[in-house]
Amino acid sequence: MEDNRTTMISLSLNTKWLIPLAIIVRLIFFSYGIYQDKHFKVRYTDIDYQVFNDAARFIYQYGQSPFLRDTYRYTPLLAWIILPNHWLHCYHFSKMTFIASDIITGILIIKLLISCQVSPKKANLYTAAIWLLNPLVITISTRGNCETLLCLLIITTFYFLYRGKLILSGSIYGLSVHFKIYPIIYCGPIAIYLWYRGGAITSRLWNIFKFGIISILTLIGTTYWMYKLYGDLYLQEAWWYHIIRIDHRHNFSIWNVLLYYSSTIPDKTSLATFAFLPQVLVTILLCGVWLPYSVLSKIHNNPSQLLLKLLNIIFIQTFTFVAFNKVCTSQYFIWYIILLPFVVANTKMDWKWEGIPMIVSWVATQGLWLQQGYNLEFLGLNVFYPKLLLAATSFFLANVYIIGQCIQDLIV
């Protein structure tokens, strides 16, 4: 109990100015974004934000489907969230919703760090700042990208899961899967976590059943609601598209070049069609079953350590999902950055000999790809093969190396 109070005091002292600073920095980025949009040809605002705004206009002005806006492929709930732009006649207003989600996520990260009872040395300003002062996170939220809303749903799921609020946690989890499909991969680790959280066997089974049924009912309920409102077009754009999509532009994925060539022969089955198979094998079986079983089965009667290990497992699983996905863009990186503070709080790595090489490999190979991406998209050079393929392969191998290091760090 004394150690927990010490940790809470340490976090309080370290973060008392961190949150105000995080808010100020975001407001500066937000204000500059409005200025850049007005005075420069290259806009600061994410093109997706324009899509969201246009979709909301179809609802607000015409009472029609948001999917009448080309390339809108999200839940209609997102378009509803953007409606205040039109109610208030302020194009940038809903960016503040994304920024608020970003900040609340950071606050919940701090609360979970306290709950995990990490040592004061590790639960310091820098651990929380991995999210709150991360330039990538700040840029994504202030440009009007909706990923911070999803991150808030996910971190809230684990916050209430730890507190034993299974109905609330399950409802939010089901909503997160409705919002974007990929969090469904977390169901395995969560079930194993609930099993090893303890209690009688009947109690464990009931907790798993309760969380699962609430999640499923929420997912089915919201999906059916949207289907009744917007019909088959909703299913096609918000669900099936993401399963069968072929996106070869600005895509870090190792499948990128193959997708490019496949796009020229759409009537023929290509190897890219089966890109999901290695992803399923590694993400679901390795990281979703074997890893949580191997790690969580060793922890007994320690809810805070169970939570910390679970969040580390979810980080590895999400990192793996993004690395092996057939579409991989920069905005996907925050799907696992949100969990990075818990990895840092739990790691046994030597940062000099292990941490720094991991960071350098991730940044350097990404930079190599961006160089070839610039040559392709801005200079119009044909670098698809072999340069872009080699760059994508290097980035993929760097990601695999990082995944291996994180798994070794967790199970040793």
Coordinates of C-alpha atoms in Angstrom, one line a residue:
M1 CA 0.0 0.0 0.0
E2 CA 2.9 2.4 0.9
D3 CA 4.6 1.7 -2.5
N4 CA 1.3 2.4 -4.3
R5 CA 0.9 5.8 -2.5
T6 CA 4.5 6.6 -3.4
T7 CA 3.9 5.8 -7.0
M8 CA 0.7 8.0 -7.0
I9 CA 2.6 10.9 -5.5
S10 CA 5.4 10.5 -8.0
L11 CA 3.0 10.4 -10.9
S12 CA 1.1 13.4 -9.5
L13 CA 4.2 15.5 -9.2
N14 CA 5.5 14.5 -12.6
T15 CA 2.2 15.1 -14.4
K16 CA 0.7 18.1 -12.7
W17 CA 2.0 20.3 -15.6
L18 CA 2.1 17.6 -18.2
I19 CA -1.6 17.7 -19.1
P20 CA -1.8 21.5 -19.3
L21 CA 1.3 21.5 -21.5
A22 CA -0.2 18.7 -23.7
I23 CA -3.4 20.8 -24.1
I24 CA -1.4 24.0 -24.9
V25 CA 0.7 22.2 -27.5
R26 CA -2.3 20.8 -29.2
L27 CA -4.0 24.2 -29.3
I28 CA -0.9 25.6 -30.9
F29 CA -0.9 22.9 -33.6
F30 CA -4.7 23.3 -34.1
S31 CA -4.3 27.1 -34.6
Y32 CA -1.4 26.7 -36.9
G33 CA -3.4 24.2 -38.9
I34 CA -6.1 26.7 -39.6
Y35 CA -3.5 29.3 -40.7
Q36 CA -1.8 26.8 -43.0
D37 CA -5.1 25.7 -44.5
K38 CA -5.8 29.4 -45.3
H39 CA -2.5 30.5 -46.6
F40 CA -0.7 27.5 -48.2
K41 CA -1.5 25.2 -51.1
V42 CA -0.6 22.1 -49.0
R43 CA -3.3 21.8 -46.4
Y44 CA -2.7 20.8 -42.8
T45 CA -6.1 19.3 -42.3
D46 CA -6.3 15.6 -43.1
I47 CA -8.2 14.8 -46.3
D48 CA -10.2 12.3 -44.3
Y49 CA -11.6 15.1 -42.2
Q50 CA -13.1 16.6 -45.4
V51 CA -14.7 13.3 -46.1
F52 CA -16.1 13.2 -42.6
N53 CA -17.4 16.7 -42.9
D54 CA -19.0 16.0 -46.4
A55 CA -20.7 12.9 -45.1
A56 CA -22.1 14.8 -42.1
R57 CA -23.4 17.4 -44.6
F58 CA -25.5 14.8 -46.4
I59 CA -27.2 14.0 -43.1
Y60 CA -27.6 17.6 -41.9
Q61 CA -28.7 19.3 -45.1
Y62 CA -30.5 16.5 -46.9
G63 CA -31.4 13.9 -44.3
Q64 CA -29.6 11.3 -46.5
S65 CA -27.0 8.6 -46.1
P66 CA -23.4 9.6 -45.3
F67 CA -22.3 6.9 -47.8
L68 CA -23.4 9.1 -50.6
R69 CA -20.1 10.8 -50.1
D70 CA -17.5 8.9 -52.1
T71 CA -14.8 7.2 -50.0
Y72 CA -16.7 7.5 -46.7
R73 CA -16.1 4.0 -45.3
Y74 CA -16.7 4.4 -41.6
T75 CA -19.6 3.9 -39.2
P76 CA -22.3 6.5 -39.6
L77 CA -21.8 7.3 -35.9
L78 CA -18.6 9.1 -36.9
A79 CA -20.6 11.3 -39.3
W80 CA -23.0 12.0 -36.5
I81 CA -20.1 13.2 -34.3
I82 CA -19.1 15.6 -37.0
L83 CA -22.6 17.2 -37.2
P84 CA -21.7 20.1 -34.8
N85 CA -19.5 21.4 -37.7
H86 CA -22.8 22.2 -39.5
W87 CA -24.9 23.1 -36.5
L88 CA -22.4 25.7 -35.5
H89 CA -21.2 26.5 -39.1
C90 CA -17.6 25.9 -38.0
Y91 CA -15.6 23.6 -40.2
H92 CA -12.9 22.9 -37.6
F93 CA -15.1 22.4 -34.6
S94 CA -15.1 18.6 -34.5
K95 CA -11.3 18.6 -34.4
M96 CA -11.7 19.7 -30.8
T97 CA -13.6 16.5 -30.2
F98 CA -10.6 14.5 -31.4
I99 CA -8.2 16.6 -29.4
A100 CA -10.4 16.1 -26.2
S101 CA -10.4 12.4 -26.9
D102 CA -6.6 12.5 -27.2
I103 CA -6.2 14.3 -23.8
I104 CA -8.7 12.0 -22.0
T105 CA -6.8 9.0 -23.3
G106 CA -3.6 10.4 -21.8
I107 CA -5.3 10.9 -18.5
L108 CA -6.6 7.3 -18.5
I109 CA -3.1 6.1 -19.4
I110 CA -1.8 7.8 -16.2
K111 CA -4.6 6.3 -14.1
L112 CA -3.8 2.8 -15.5
L113 CA -0.1 3.3 -14.7
I114 CA -1.1 4.1 -11.1
S115 CA -3.3 1.0 -11.1
C116 CA -0.4 -1.1 -12.3
Q117 CA 1.7 0.0 -9.4
V118 CA 4.8 0.5 -11.5
S119 CA 7.8 1.8 -9.7
P120 CA 8.2 5.6 -9.2
K121 CA 11.4 5.5 -11.3
K122 CA 9.5 4.2 -14.3
A123 CA 6.1 5.8 -13.8
N124 CA 7.5 9.2 -14.4
L125 CA 6.8 12.1 -16.6
Y126 CA 8.5 10.5 -19.6
T127 CA 6.4 7.4 -19.5
A128 CA 3.1 9.4 -19.7
A129 CA 4.6 11.8 -22.2
I130 CA 5.0 8.9 -24.7
W131 CA 1.4 9.6 -25.5
L132 CA 0.7 13.1 -24.3
L133 CA 3.7 14.8 -25.9
N134 CA 4.2 12.5 -28.9
P135 CA 4.4 14.6 -32.1
L136 CA 2.8 11.9 -34.2
V137 CA -0.2 11.6 -31.9
I138 CA -0.5 15.4 -31.6
T139 CA -0.4 15.9 -35.4
I140 CA -2.9 13.1 -36.1
S141 CA -5.5 14.5 -33.6
T142 CA -5.1 18.2 -34.6
R143 CA -5.3 17.4 -38.4
G144 CA -8.7 15.9 -37.8
N145 CA -8.0 12.2 -38.0
C146 CA -10.6 10.1 -36.1
E147 CA -8.1 7.5 -34.7
T148 CA -8.0 9.2 -31.3
L149 CA -11.7 8.4 -30.8
L150 CA -10.9 4.7 -31.3
C151 CA -7.9 4.9 -29.0
L152 CA -10.1 6.4 -26.3
L153 CA -12.6 3.6 -26.7
I154 CA -9.8 1.0 -26.4
I155 CA -8.1 2.5 -23.4
T156 CA -11.5 3.0 -21.6
T157 CA -12.2 -0.7 -22.2
F158 CA -9.1 -1.7 -20.3
Y159 CA -9.7 0.9 -17.6
F160 CA -13.1 -0.5 -16.7
L161 CA -12.0 -4.1 -17.3
Y162 CA -9.4 -3.7 -14.5
R163 CA -12.0 -2.1 -12.2
G164 CA -14.3 -5.1 -12.7
K165 CA -17.0 -3.2 -14.6
L166 CA -17.5 -5.9 -17.1
I167 CA -20.8 -4.7 -18.5
L168 CA -19.5 -1.2 -19.1
S169 CA -16.2 -2.5 -20.4
G170 CA -17.8 -5.0 -22.7
S171 CA -20.2 -2.4 -24.1
I172 CA -17.3 -0.1 -24.9
Y173 CA -15.3 -2.9 -26.4
G174 CA -18.2 -3.9 -28.6
L175 CA -18.6 -0.3 -29.7
S176 CA -14.8 -0.1 -30.5
V177 CA -15.1 -3.2 -32.8
H178 CA -18.2 -1.5 -34.5
F179 CA -16.1 1.6 -34.9
K180 CA -13.2 -0.2 -36.5
I181 CA -13.0 -3.9 -37.0
Y182 CA -9.4 -4.7 -35.8
P183 CA -9.9 -4.6 -32.0
I184 CA -11.8 -7.9 -32.3
I185 CA -8.4 -9.5 -32.1
Y186 CA -8.2 -8.6 -28.4
C187 CA -11.0 -11.0 -27.4
G188 CA -8.6 -13.9 -26.8
P189 CA -6.2 -12.1 -24.5
I190 CA -9.1 -10.5 -22.6
A191 CA -10.7 -13.9 -22.0
I192 CA -7.5 -15.4 -20.8
Y193 CA -7.0 -12.4 -18.5
L194 CA -10.4 -12.8 -17.0
W195 CA -9.7 -16.5 -16.4
Y196 CA -6.5 -15.9 -14.6
R197 CA -7.9 -13.0 -12.6
G198 CA -9.0 -15.6 -10.1
G199 CA -12.0 -16.8 -8.2
A200 CA -14.0 -20.0 -8.4
I201 CA -14.2 -21.7 -11.8
T202 CA -17.9 -20.9 -12.1
S203 CA -17.1 -17.2 -11.4
R204 CA -14.3 -17.1 -14.0
L205 CA -16.6 -18.7 -16.6
W206 CA -19.4 -16.3 -15.8
N207 CA -17.1 -13.2 -16.1
I208 CA -15.9 -14.4 -19.5
F209 CA -19.5 -15.1 -20.6
K210 CA -20.8 -11.8 -19.3
F211 CA -18.0 -9.7 -21.0
G212 CA -18.4 -11.7 -24.2
I213 CA -22.2 -11.5 -24.5
I214 CA -22.3 -7.8 -23.7
S215 CA -19.6 -7.2 -26.3
I216 CA -21.4 -9.2 -28.9
L217 CA -24.8 -7.7 -28.2
T218 CA -23.3 -4.2 -28.4
L219 CA -21.6 -5.0 -31.7
I220 CA -24.6 -6.6 -33.2
G221 CA -27.0 -4.0 -31.9
T222 CA -25.1 -1.0 -33.2
T223 CA -24.4 -2.7 -36.5
Y224 CA -28.0 -3.7 -37.0
W225 CA -29.1 -0.2 -36.1
M226 CA -26.9 1.3 -38.8
Y227 CA -28.0 -1.3 -41.3
K228 CA -31.7 -0.5 -40.7
L229 CA -30.9 3.2 -41.3
Y230 CA -28.6 2.9 -44.3
G231 CA -29.0 -0.6 -45.7
D232 CA -26.6 -2.7 -47.8
L233 CA -24.5 0.3 -48.7
Y234 CA -23.5 0.6 -45.1
L235 CA -22.4 -3.1 -45.0
Q236 CA -20.5 -2.7 -48.3
E237 CA -18.6 0.5 -47.4
A238 CA -18.1 0.2 -43.6
W239 CA -17.4 -3.6 -43.4
W240 CA -16.8 -5.6 -46.6
Y241 CA -14.5 -2.9 -48.2
H242 CA -12.0 -3.2 -45.4
I243 CA -11.8 -6.9 -45.8
I244 CA -11.3 -7.0 -49.6
R245 CA -9.6 -3.6 -50.1
I246 CA -6.5 -3.3 -52.3
D247 CA -4.7 -0.1 -51.4
H248 CA -1.3 0.4 -52.9
R249 CA -0.8 4.1 -52.4
H250 CA 1.4 5.4 -49.5
N251 CA 1.4 2.0 -48.0
F252 CA 4.3 0.7 -45.9
S253 CA 3.2 -2.9 -46.1
I254 CA 5.4 -5.5 -47.6
W255 CA 2.4 -6.5 -49.7
N256 CA 2.4 -3.0 -51.3
V257 CA 4.1 -3.8 -54.6
L258 CA 2.1 -7.0 -55.1
L259 CA -1.1 -5.1 -54.5
Y260 CA 0.0 -2.5 -57.1
Y261 CA 0.4 -5.1 -59.7
S262 CA -2.7 -6.9 -58.6
S263 CA -4.7 -3.7 -59.1
T264 CA -4.0 -3.9 -62.8
I265 CA -5.6 -7.4 -63.2
P266 CA -8.6 -7.2 -60.9
D267 CA -10.3 -10.3 -62.5
K268 CA -7.5 -12.7 -61.5
T269 CA -6.8 -14.1 -58.1
S270 CA -3.3 -13.1 -56.9
L271 CA -1.1 -14.0 -54.0
A272 CA -2.3 -10.7 -52.4
T273 CA -5.7 -12.2 -51.9
F274 CA -4.2 -14.5 -49.2
A275 CA -2.3 -11.7 -47.4
F276 CA -4.5 -12.2 -44.3
L277 CA -3.3 -15.8 -43.7
P278 CA 0.1 -15.1 -42.1
Q279 CA -1.5 -12.1 -40.3
V280 CA -4.2 -14.4 -38.8
L281 CA -1.6 -17.1 -37.9
V282 CA 0.7 -14.7 -36.1
T283 CA -1.8 -12.2 -34.6
I284 CA -4.5 -14.7 -33.4
L285 CA -2.6 -17.9 -32.6
L286 CA 0.8 -16.6 -31.5
C287 CA -0.1 -13.3 -29.9
G288 CA -3.7 -14.0 -29.1
V289 CA -3.6 -17.4 -27.6
W290 CA 0.0 -18.7 -26.9
L291 CA 1.5 -15.5 -25.6
P292 CA -1.3 -14.5 -23.1
Y293 CA -1.5 -18.1 -21.9
S294 CA 2.3 -18.3 -21.4
V295 CA 2.6 -15.0 -19.6
L296 CA -0.7 -14.7 -17.6
S297 CA -0.7 -18.3 -16.4
K298 CA 2.4 -17.5 -14.3
I299 CA 0.7 -14.7 -12.4
H300 CA -1.6 -15.4 -9.4
N301 CA -3.5 -13.1 -7.1
N302 CA -1.9 -9.9 -8.4
P303 CA -4.5 -8.0 -10.5
S304 CA -2.2 -5.0 -11.1
Q305 CA 0.5 -7.2 -12.6
L306 CA -2.1 -9.1 -14.6
L307 CA -3.3 -5.9 -16.1
L308 CA 0.2 -4.6 -16.9
K309 CA 1.1 -7.9 -18.6
L310 CA -2.2 -7.9 -20.5
L311 CA -1.5 -4.4 -21.8
N312 CA 2.0 -5.5 -22.9
I313 CA 0.5 -8.5 -24.7
I314 CA -2.1 -6.2 -26.4
F315 CA 0.8 -3.9 -27.6
I316 CA 2.7 -6.8 -29.2
Q317 CA -0.5 -8.2 -30.7
T318 CA -1.4 -4.7 -32.2
F319 CA 2.1 -4.1 -33.4
T320 CA 2.1 -7.5 -35.1
F321 CA -1.3 -6.8 -36.7
V322 CA -0.1 -3.5 -38.2
A323 CA 3.2 -5.0 -39.4
F324 CA 1.6 -7.9 -41.1
N325 CA -1.5 -6.0 -42.4
K326 CA -1.8 -5.6 -46.2
V327 CA -2.4 -1.9 -45.6
C328 CA -0.1 0.0 -43.3
T329 CA -0.1 3.8 -43.0
S330 CA 1.3 6.2 -40.4
Q331 CA -2.0 6.7 -38.7
Y332 CA -2.1 3.0 -37.8
F333 CA 1.0 3.4 -35.7
I334 CA -0.9 5.1 -32.9
W335 CA -2.9 1.9 -32.5
Y336 CA 0.1 0.5 -30.7
I337 CA 1.7 3.8 -29.5
I338 CA -1.2 4.1 -27.1
L339 CA 0.0 1.0 -25.3
L340 CA 3.7 1.8 -25.4
P341 CA 3.8 3.6 -22.0
F342 CA 2.9 0.2 -20.4
V343 CA 5.7 -1.5 -22.2
V344 CA 8.2 1.1 -21.1
A345 CA 6.9 0.7 -17.5
N346 CA 7.3 -3.0 -17.5
T347 CA 10.4 -3.6 -19.7
K348 CA 13.6 -5.3 -18.4
M349 CA 15.5 -4.3 -21.6
D350 CA 18.8 -2.5 -21.5
W351 CA 17.9 0.6 -23.4
K352 CA 21.5 1.3 -24.5
W353 CA 22.0 -2.1 -26.1
E354 CA 18.5 -3.2 -26.9
G355 CA 16.1 -0.2 -26.8
I356 CA 18.1 2.2 -29.0
P357 CA 18.8 -0.4 -31.8
M358 CA 15.0 -1.1 -31.9
I359 CA 14.1 2.6 -32.2
V360 CA 16.9 3.2 -34.8
S361 CA 15.8 0.3 -36.9
W362 CA 12.1 1.4 -36.9
V363 CA 12.9 5.0 -37.7
A364 CA 15.7 4.3 -40.3
T365 CA 13.8 1.7 -42.3
Q366 CA 10.7 3.9 -42.2
G367 CA 12.7 6.8 -43.5
L368 CA 14.1 4.6 -46.3
W369 CA 10.6 3.8 -47.4
L370 CA 9.5 7.5 -47.2
Q371 CA 12.4 8.4 -49.4
Q372 CA 11.2 6.0 -52.1
G373 CA 7.6 7.1 -51.5
Y374 CA 8.6 10.7 -52.2
N375 CA 10.4 9.6 -55.4
L376 CA 7.3 7.8 -56.5
E377 CA 4.5 10.2 -55.4
F378 CA 6.1 13.6 -55.8
L379 CA 8.8 13.1 -58.4
G380 CA 6.9 10.5 -60.5
L381 CA 9.8 8.1 -60.6
N382 CA 9.1 4.4 -61.2
V383 CA 10.6 3.0 -58.1
F384 CA 8.1 0.3 -57.4
Y385 CA 10.6 -2.5 -58.2
P386 CA 13.1 -3.1 -56.7
K387 CA 13.6 0.0 -54.6
L388 CA 10.2 0.4 -53.0
L389 CA 9.9 -3.4 -52.5
L390 CA 13.3 -3.5 -50.8
A391 CA 12.4 -0.5 -48.6
A392 CA 9.1 -2.1 -47.6
T393 CA 10.9 -5.4 -46.9
S394 CA 13.5 -3.6 -44.7
F395 CA 10.7 -1.9 -42.7
F396 CA 8.9 -5.2 -42.3
L397 CA 12.0 -7.1 -41.1
A398 CA 12.7 -4.2 -38.6
N399 CA 9.1 -4.7 -37.3
V400 CA 9.6 -8.4 -36.9
Y401 CA 12.9 -7.8 -35.0
I402 CA 11.1 -5.5 -32.6
I403 CA 8.2 -8.0 -32.1
G404 CA 10.7 -10.7 -31.3
Q405 CA 12.5 -8.5 -28.8
C406 CA 9.3 -7.5 -27.1
I407 CA 8.1 -11.1 -26.8
Q408 CA 11.5 -12.2 -25.4
D409 CA 11.4 -9.3 -22.9
L410 CA 7.9 -10.3 -21.7
I411 CA 8.3 -14.0 -21.3
V412 CA 11.8 -14.1 -19.8

